[in-house]
PDB file of C-alpha atoms in Angstrom:
ATOM      1  CA  MET A  41     -15.096  10.822  34.594  1.00 90.00           C
ATOM      2  CA  ASN A  42     -18.120   8.697  35.281  1.00 96.00           C
ATOM      3  CA  PRO A  43     -18.270   5.024  34.256  1.00 96.00           C
ATOM      4  CA  ARG A  44     -20.680   5.665  31.367  1.00 97.00           C
ATOM      5  CA  THR A  45     -18.300   8.181  29.814  1.00 98.00           C
ATOM      6  CA  LEU A  46     -15.296   5.880  30.332  1.00 98.00           C
ATOM      7  CA  LEU A  47     -17.127   2.967  28.733  1.00 98.00           C
ATOM      8  CA  SER A  48     -18.187   5.173  25.808  1.00 98.00           C
ATOM      9  CA  LEU A  49     -14.556   6.179  25.257  1.00 98.00           C
ATOM     10  CA  GLY A  50     -13.514   2.540  25.495  1.00 99.00           C
ATOM     11  CA  ALA A  51     -16.085   1.657  22.800  1.00 99.00           C
ATOM     12  CA  LEU A  52     -14.243   3.989  20.376  1.00 99.00           C
ATOM     13  CA  ALA A  53     -10.964   2.069  20.610  1.00 99.00           C
ATOM     14  CA  GLY A  54     -11.914  -0.817  18.377  1.00 98.00           C
ATOM     15  CA  PRO A  55     -13.461   1.082  15.495  1.00 99.00           C
ATOM     16  CA  ILE A  56     -10.563   3.578  15.493  1.00 99.00           C
ATOM     17  CA  TYR A  57      -7.926   0.827  15.603  1.00 99.00           C
ATOM     18  CA  LEU A  58      -9.570  -1.206  12.837  1.00 98.00           C
ATOM     19  CA  VAL A  59     -10.282   1.700  10.493  1.00 99.00           C
ATOM     20  CA  VAL A  60      -6.806   3.202  10.851  1.00 98.00           C
ATOM     21  CA  GLY A  61      -5.106  -0.168  10.575  1.00 98.00           C
ATOM     22  CA  LEU A  62      -7.098  -1.391   7.577  1.00 97.00           C
ATOM     23  CA  THR A  63      -6.706   1.940   5.759  1.00 98.00           C
ATOM     24  CA  GLN A  64      -2.933   1.689   6.148  1.00 97.00           C
ATOM     25  CA  ALA A  65      -2.880  -1.992   5.220  1.00 96.00           C
ATOM     26  CA  VAL A  66      -4.499  -1.318   1.848  1.00 96.00           C
ATOM     27  CA  THR A  67      -2.673   1.912   1.072  1.00 96.00           C
ATOM     28  CA  ARG A  68       0.942   1.353   2.232  1.00 96.00           C
ATOM     29  CA  ASP A  69       3.312   0.329  -0.575  1.00 94.00           C
ATOM     30  CA  GLY A  70       4.605  -3.199  -0.181  1.00 93.00           C
ATOM     31  CA  PHE A  71       2.230  -4.157   2.642  1.00 94.00           C
ATOM     32  CA  ASP A  72       0.514  -7.508   2.093  1.00 92.00           C
ATOM     33  CA  LEU A  73      -2.402  -8.519   4.312  1.00 91.00           C
ATOM     34  CA  THR A  74      -1.704 -12.178   3.572  1.00 90.00           C
ATOM     35  CA  LYS A  75       1.817 -12.075   5.084  1.00 88.00           C
ATOM     36  CA  HIS A  76       2.333  -8.930   7.155  1.00 91.00           C
ATOM     37  CA  ALA A  77       0.971  -8.338  10.688  1.00 91.00           C
ATOM     38  CA  TRP A  78      -0.321  -4.849  11.359  1.00 94.00           C
ATOM     39  CA  SER A  79       2.507  -4.268  13.886  1.00 95.00           C
ATOM     40  CA  LEU A  80       4.867  -3.949  10.882  1.00 94.00           C
ATOM     41  CA  LEU A  81       2.976  -0.824   9.883  1.00 96.00           C
ATOM     42  CA  SER A  82       4.939   0.957  12.680  1.00 97.00           C
ATOM     43  CA  ASN A  83       7.949   1.028  10.364  1.00 95.00           C
ATOM     44  CA  GLY A  84       8.878   3.339   7.517  1.00 93.00           C
ATOM     45  CA  ASP A  85       8.100   6.985   6.854  1.00 94.00           C
ATOM     46  CA  LEU A  86       4.464   6.534   7.744  1.00 97.00           C
ATOM     47  CA  GLY A  87       5.120   4.313  10.770  1.00 96.00           C
ATOM     48  CA  TRP A  88       4.109   7.115  13.135  1.00 98.00           C
ATOM     49  CA  ILE A  89       0.467   6.550  12.074  1.00 98.00           C
ATOM     50  CA  GLN A  90       0.406   2.982  13.409  1.00 98.00           C
ATOM     51  CA  ILE A  91       2.377   4.049  16.509  1.00 98.00           C
ATOM     52  CA  ALA A  92      -0.326   6.668  17.170  1.00 98.00           C
ATOM     53  CA  ASN A  93      -2.977   4.078  16.470  1.00 99.00           C
ATOM     54  CA  PHE A  94      -1.536   1.779  19.123  1.00 98.00           C
ATOM     55  CA  LEU A  95      -1.291   4.635  21.633  1.00 99.00           C
ATOM     56  CA  VAL A  96      -4.798   6.014  21.069  1.00 99.00           C
ATOM     57  CA  ALA A  97      -6.420   2.571  21.065  1.00 99.00           C
ATOM     58  CA  GLY A  98      -4.443   1.683  24.227  1.00 99.00           C
ATOM     59  CA  ILE A  99      -5.429   4.807  26.105  1.00 99.00           C
ATOM     60  CA  LEU A 100      -9.129   4.424  25.131  1.00 99.00           C
ATOM     61  CA  THR A 101      -9.049   0.721  26.117  1.00 99.00           C
ATOM     62  CA  VAL A 102      -7.553   1.538  29.508  1.00 99.00           C
ATOM     63  CA  LEU A 103     -10.265   4.184  30.087  1.00 99.00           C
ATOM     64  CA  GLY A 104     -12.956   1.654  29.108  1.00 99.00           C
ATOM     65  CA  ALA A 105     -11.395  -0.919  31.396  1.00 99.00           C
ATOM     66  CA  ILE A 106     -11.558   1.498  34.293  1.00 98.00           C
ATOM     67  CA  GLY A 107     -15.277   2.011  33.576  1.00 98.00           C
ATOM     68  CA  LEU A 108     -15.793  -1.743  33.344  1.00 97.00           C
ATOM     69  CA  ARG A 109     -13.559  -2.409  36.385  1.00 97.00           C
ATOM     70  CA  SER A 110     -11.606  -5.042  34.502  1.00 97.00           C
ATOM     71  CA  VAL A 111      -7.904  -5.425  35.347  1.00 98.00           C
ATOM     72  CA  LEU A 112      -7.373  -7.898  32.501  1.00 98.00           C
ATOM     73  CA  ILE A 113      -8.747  -5.516  29.837  1.00 99.00           C
ATOM     74  CA  GLY A 114      -6.723  -2.733  31.445  1.00 98.00           C
ATOM     75  CA  ILE A 115      -3.543  -4.738  31.029  1.00 99.00           C
ATOM     76  CA  TYR A 116      -4.493  -5.349  27.429  1.00 99.00           C
ATOM     77  CA  GLY A 117      -4.827  -1.550  26.977  1.00 99.00           C
ATOM     78  CA  VAL A 118      -1.442  -0.998  28.588  1.00 99.00           C
ATOM     79  CA  SER A 119       0.034  -3.570  26.262  1.00 99.00           C
ATOM     80  CA  LEU A 120      -1.275  -1.623  23.286  1.00 99.00           C
ATOM     81  CA  ILE A 121       0.466   1.447  24.581  1.00 99.00           C
ATOM     82  CA  GLY A 122       3.627  -0.618  24.983  1.00 98.00           C
ATOM     83  CA  ALA A 123       3.254  -1.878  21.413  1.00 98.00           C
ATOM     84  CA  GLY A 124       3.289   1.741  20.330  1.00 98.00           C
ATOM     85  CA  VAL A 125       6.246   2.667  22.436  1.00 98.00           C
ATOM     86  CA  PHE A 126       8.289  -0.397  21.450  1.00 97.00           C
ATOM     87  CA  ARG A 127       8.163  -0.608  17.680  1.00 95.00           C
ATOM     88  CA  ALA A 128       8.141  -3.981  15.925  1.00 93.00           C
ATOM     89  CA  ASP A 129      11.121  -4.713  13.726  1.00 92.00           C
ATOM     90  CA  PRO A 130      10.766  -4.769   9.948  1.00 92.00           C
ATOM     91  CA  ALA A 131       9.981  -8.296   8.758  1.00 87.00           C
ATOM     92  CA  GLN A 132       9.138 -10.319   5.668  1.00 86.00           C
ATOM     93  CA  GLY A 133      10.288  -7.520   3.382  1.00 85.00           C
ATOM     94  CA  PHE A 134       8.229  -4.725   4.851  1.00 89.00           C
ATOM     95  CA  PRO A 135       8.997  -1.959   4.486  1.00 91.00           C
ATOM     96  CA  ALA A 136      10.515  -2.711   1.107  1.00 86.00           C
ATOM     97  CA  GLY A 137      14.278  -3.068   1.163  1.00 82.00           C
ATOM     98  CA  THR A 138      14.601  -3.902   4.853  1.00 83.00           C
ATOM     99  CA  THR A 139      16.281  -6.984   6.234  1.00 76.00           C
ATOM    100  CA  THR A 140      15.449  -9.077   9.271  1.00 72.00           C
ATOM    101  CA  ASP A 141      18.830 -10.361  10.334  1.00 68.00           C
ATOM    102  CA  THR A 142      18.495  -9.706  14.061  1.00 80.00           C
ATOM    103  CA  MET A 143      15.777  -8.738  16.503  1.00 87.00           C
ATOM    104  CA  SER A 144      16.276  -5.406  18.293  1.00 91.00           C
ATOM    105  CA  TRP A 145      15.528  -4.778  21.968  1.00 93.00           C
ATOM    106  CA  HIS A 146      12.456  -2.721  21.039  1.00 93.00           C
ATOM    107  CA  GLY A 147      11.236  -5.411  18.669  1.00 90.00           C
ATOM    108  CA  THR A 148      11.609  -7.986  21.388  1.00 92.00           C
ATOM    109  CA  LEU A 149       9.706  -5.796  23.877  1.00 95.00           C
ATOM    110  CA  HIS A 150       6.997  -5.195  21.308  1.00 94.00           C
ATOM    111  CA  PHE A 151       6.311  -8.922  21.120  1.00 93.00           C
ATOM    112  CA  VAL A 152       6.634  -9.439  24.890  1.00 95.00           C
ATOM    113  CA  VAL A 153       4.105  -6.694  25.766  1.00 98.00           C
ATOM    114  CA  GLY A 154       1.853  -7.834  22.952  1.00 96.00           C
ATOM    115  CA  GLY A 155       1.934 -11.429  24.122  1.00 96.00           C
ATOM    116  CA  ILE A 156       1.087 -10.424  27.697  1.00 98.00           C
ATOM    117  CA  GLY A 157      -1.782  -8.247  26.454  1.00 98.00           C
ATOM    118  CA  PHE A 158      -3.158 -10.984  24.201  1.00 98.00           C
ATOM    119  CA  LEU A 159      -3.175 -13.507  27.051  1.00 98.00           C
ATOM    120  CA  CYS A 160      -4.958 -11.055  29.265  1.00 98.00           C
ATOM    121  CA  LEU A 161      -7.540 -10.392  26.526  1.00 99.00           C
ATOM    122  CA  ILE A 162      -8.117 -14.112  26.141  1.00 98.00           C
ATOM    123  CA  ALA A 163      -8.498 -14.472  29.928  1.00 98.00           C
ATOM    124  CA  ALA A 164     -10.930 -11.527  29.936  1.00 99.00           C
ATOM    125  CA  CYS A 165     -13.076 -13.354  27.363  1.00 99.00           C
ATOM    126  CA  VAL A 166     -13.306 -16.307  29.728  1.00 98.00           C
ATOM    127  CA  VAL A 167     -13.970 -14.282  32.867  1.00 98.00           C
ATOM    128  CA  LEU A 168     -16.528 -11.995  31.270  1.00 98.00           C
ATOM    129  CA  GLY A 169     -18.157 -14.997  29.605  1.00 98.00           C
ATOM    130  CA  ARG A 170     -18.750 -16.536  33.030  1.00 98.00           C
ATOM    131  CA  ARG A 171     -20.036 -13.191  34.372  1.00 97.00           C
ATOM    132  CA  TYR A 172     -22.475 -12.920  31.458  1.00 98.00           C
ATOM    133  CA  LEU A 173     -23.642 -16.508  31.925  1.00 98.00           C
ATOM    134  CA  ALA A 174     -24.273 -15.882  35.658  1.00 98.00           C
ATOM    135  CA  ALA A 175     -26.290 -12.794  34.678  1.00 97.00           C
ATOM    136  CA  GLY A 176     -28.431 -14.828  32.257  1.00 97.00           C
ATOM    137  CA  ARG A 177     -26.856 -13.352  29.159  1.00 97.00           C
ATOM    138  CA  ARG A 178     -26.127 -16.611  27.368  1.00 98.00           C
ATOM    139  CA  GLY A 179     -25.594 -15.018  23.977  1.00 97.00           C
ATOM    140  CA  PHE A 180     -22.966 -12.639  25.300  1.00 97.00           C
ATOM    141  CA  ALA A 181     -21.356 -15.477  27.253  1.00 98.00           C
ATOM    142  CA  TRP A 182     -20.943 -17.534  24.087  1.00 98.00           C
ATOM    143  CA  PHE A 183     -19.751 -14.439  22.114  1.00 98.00           C
ATOM    144  CA  SER A 184     -17.096 -13.971  24.780  1.00 98.00           C
ATOM    145  CA  TRP A 185     -15.943 -17.595  24.849  1.00 98.00           C
ATOM    146  CA  ILE A 186     -15.919 -17.976  21.035  1.00 98.00           C
ATOM    147  CA  THR A 187     -13.919 -14.739  20.755  1.00 98.00           C
ATOM    148  CA  GLY A 188     -11.394 -16.066  23.313  1.00 98.00           C
ATOM    149  CA  VAL A 189     -10.968 -19.331  21.471  1.00 98.00           C
ATOM    150  CA  VAL A 190     -10.638 -17.698  18.037  1.00 98.00           C
ATOM    151  CA  PHE A 191      -8.193 -15.156  19.382  1.00 97.00           C
ATOM    152  CA  LEU A 192      -6.105 -17.865  21.068  1.00 97.00           C
ATOM    153  CA  ALA A 193      -5.955 -19.848  17.824  1.00 96.00           C
ATOM    154  CA  GLY A 194      -5.036 -16.751  15.841  1.00 94.00           C
ATOM    155  CA  PHE A 195      -2.356 -15.768  18.354  1.00 93.00           C
ATOM    156  CA  ALA A 196      -0.910 -19.266  18.417  1.00 93.00           C
ATOM    157  CA  GLY A 197      -0.750 -19.284  14.637  1.00 90.00           C
ATOM    158  CA  ILE A 198       1.003 -15.941  14.292  1.00 88.00           C
ATOM    159  CA  ALA A 199       3.326 -16.687  17.207  1.00 86.00           C
ATOM    160  CA  SER A 200       4.458 -19.845  15.411  1.00 83.00           C
ATOM    161  CA  GLY A 201       6.101 -17.666  12.751  1.00 76.00           C
ATOM    162  CA  SER A 202       3.830 -19.060  10.040  1.00 72.00           C
ATOM    163  CA  HIS A 203       2.466 -16.766   7.343  1.00 74.00           C
ATOM    164  CA  GLY A 204      -0.248 -16.818   4.729  1.00 77.00           C
ATOM    165  CA  PRO A 205      -3.401 -18.403   6.095  1.00 84.00           C
ATOM    166  CA  THR A 206      -2.268 -17.911   9.718  1.00 87.00           C
ATOM    167  CA  THR A 207      -1.788 -14.169   9.127  1.00 89.00           C
ATOM    168  CA  ILE A 208      -5.295 -13.934   7.675  1.00 92.00           C
ATOM    169  CA  GLY A 209      -6.586 -16.019  10.600  1.00 92.00           C
ATOM    170  CA  PHE A 210      -4.981 -13.648  13.051  1.00 94.00           C
ATOM    171  CA  LEU A 211      -6.502 -10.682  11.226  1.00 95.00           C
ATOM    172  CA  VAL A 212      -9.925 -12.275  11.540  1.00 96.00           C
ATOM    173  CA  ALA A 213      -9.249 -12.876  15.246  1.00 97.00           C
ATOM    174  CA  VAL A 214      -8.214  -9.204  15.761  1.00 98.00           C
ATOM    175  CA  VAL A 215     -11.382  -7.966  14.035  1.00 98.00           C
ATOM    176  CA  LEU A 216     -13.541 -10.294  16.166  1.00 98.00           C
ATOM    177  CA  ALA A 217     -11.744  -9.318  19.373  1.00 99.00           C
ATOM    178  CA  TRP A 218     -12.172  -5.620  18.756  1.00 99.00           C
ATOM    179  CA  SER A 219     -15.820  -6.184  17.806  1.00 99.00           C
ATOM    180  CA  TRP A 220     -16.367  -8.098  21.056  1.00 99.00           C
ATOM    181  CA  LEU A 221     -14.552  -5.482  23.175  1.00 99.00           C
ATOM    182  CA  THR A 222     -16.516  -2.660  21.566  1.00 99.00           C
ATOM    183  CA  ALA A 223     -19.785  -4.494  22.278  1.00 98.00           C
ATOM    184  CA  VAL A 224     -18.708  -5.173  25.872  1.00 98.00           C
ATOM    185  CA  PHE A 225     -17.931  -1.534  26.515  1.00 98.00           C
ATOM    186  CA  TRP A 226     -21.042  -0.269  24.725  1.00 98.00           C
ATOM    187  CA  THR A 227     -23.559  -2.617  26.348  1.00 96.00           C
ATOM    188  CA  SER A 228     -22.034  -2.086  29.812  1.00 96.00           C
ATOM    189  CA  ARG A 229     -22.914   1.633  29.679  1.00 94.00           C
ATOM    190  CA  SER A 230     -26.449   1.145  31.117  1.00 83.00           C
TER     191      SER A 230
END
């Protein structure tokens, strides 16, 4: 595939991930956007939908990263695939009736691969921001850096184990990051 096609495929990852995730978040019984991270949607009878969402978004992100020639974004894509392979454990009462006494090996790996991917995404925001600045694209440079800072803050909040406002903050960071990545892939096609 040529770089333009790869970047076009990469640009589909964010919209697909966000539409599928948000649709599940508002339709799954017991799921609460103010306290549950989207990774928890991998559980229950309909968990396969979020698992597929992780896998599809990951594959598309890797393809886009190849077109962009970005190792950091490629690692982020691989981490999404890992998040689909290694399901998060039920938590905070989702799905209804589940307990969170211990963390499983696959739940642990879900958070490890996610953490690695998130750090690579944040680093990519910094690296691409510098690249955009050098190319005279100040607006895109600032978009990149702001996305990285917001995502770092959201990731730190959710990693702290806090809920409520931090969960909403992380959701905002995820939407911003996918919007940024979609814009990066799309505008790099020319």
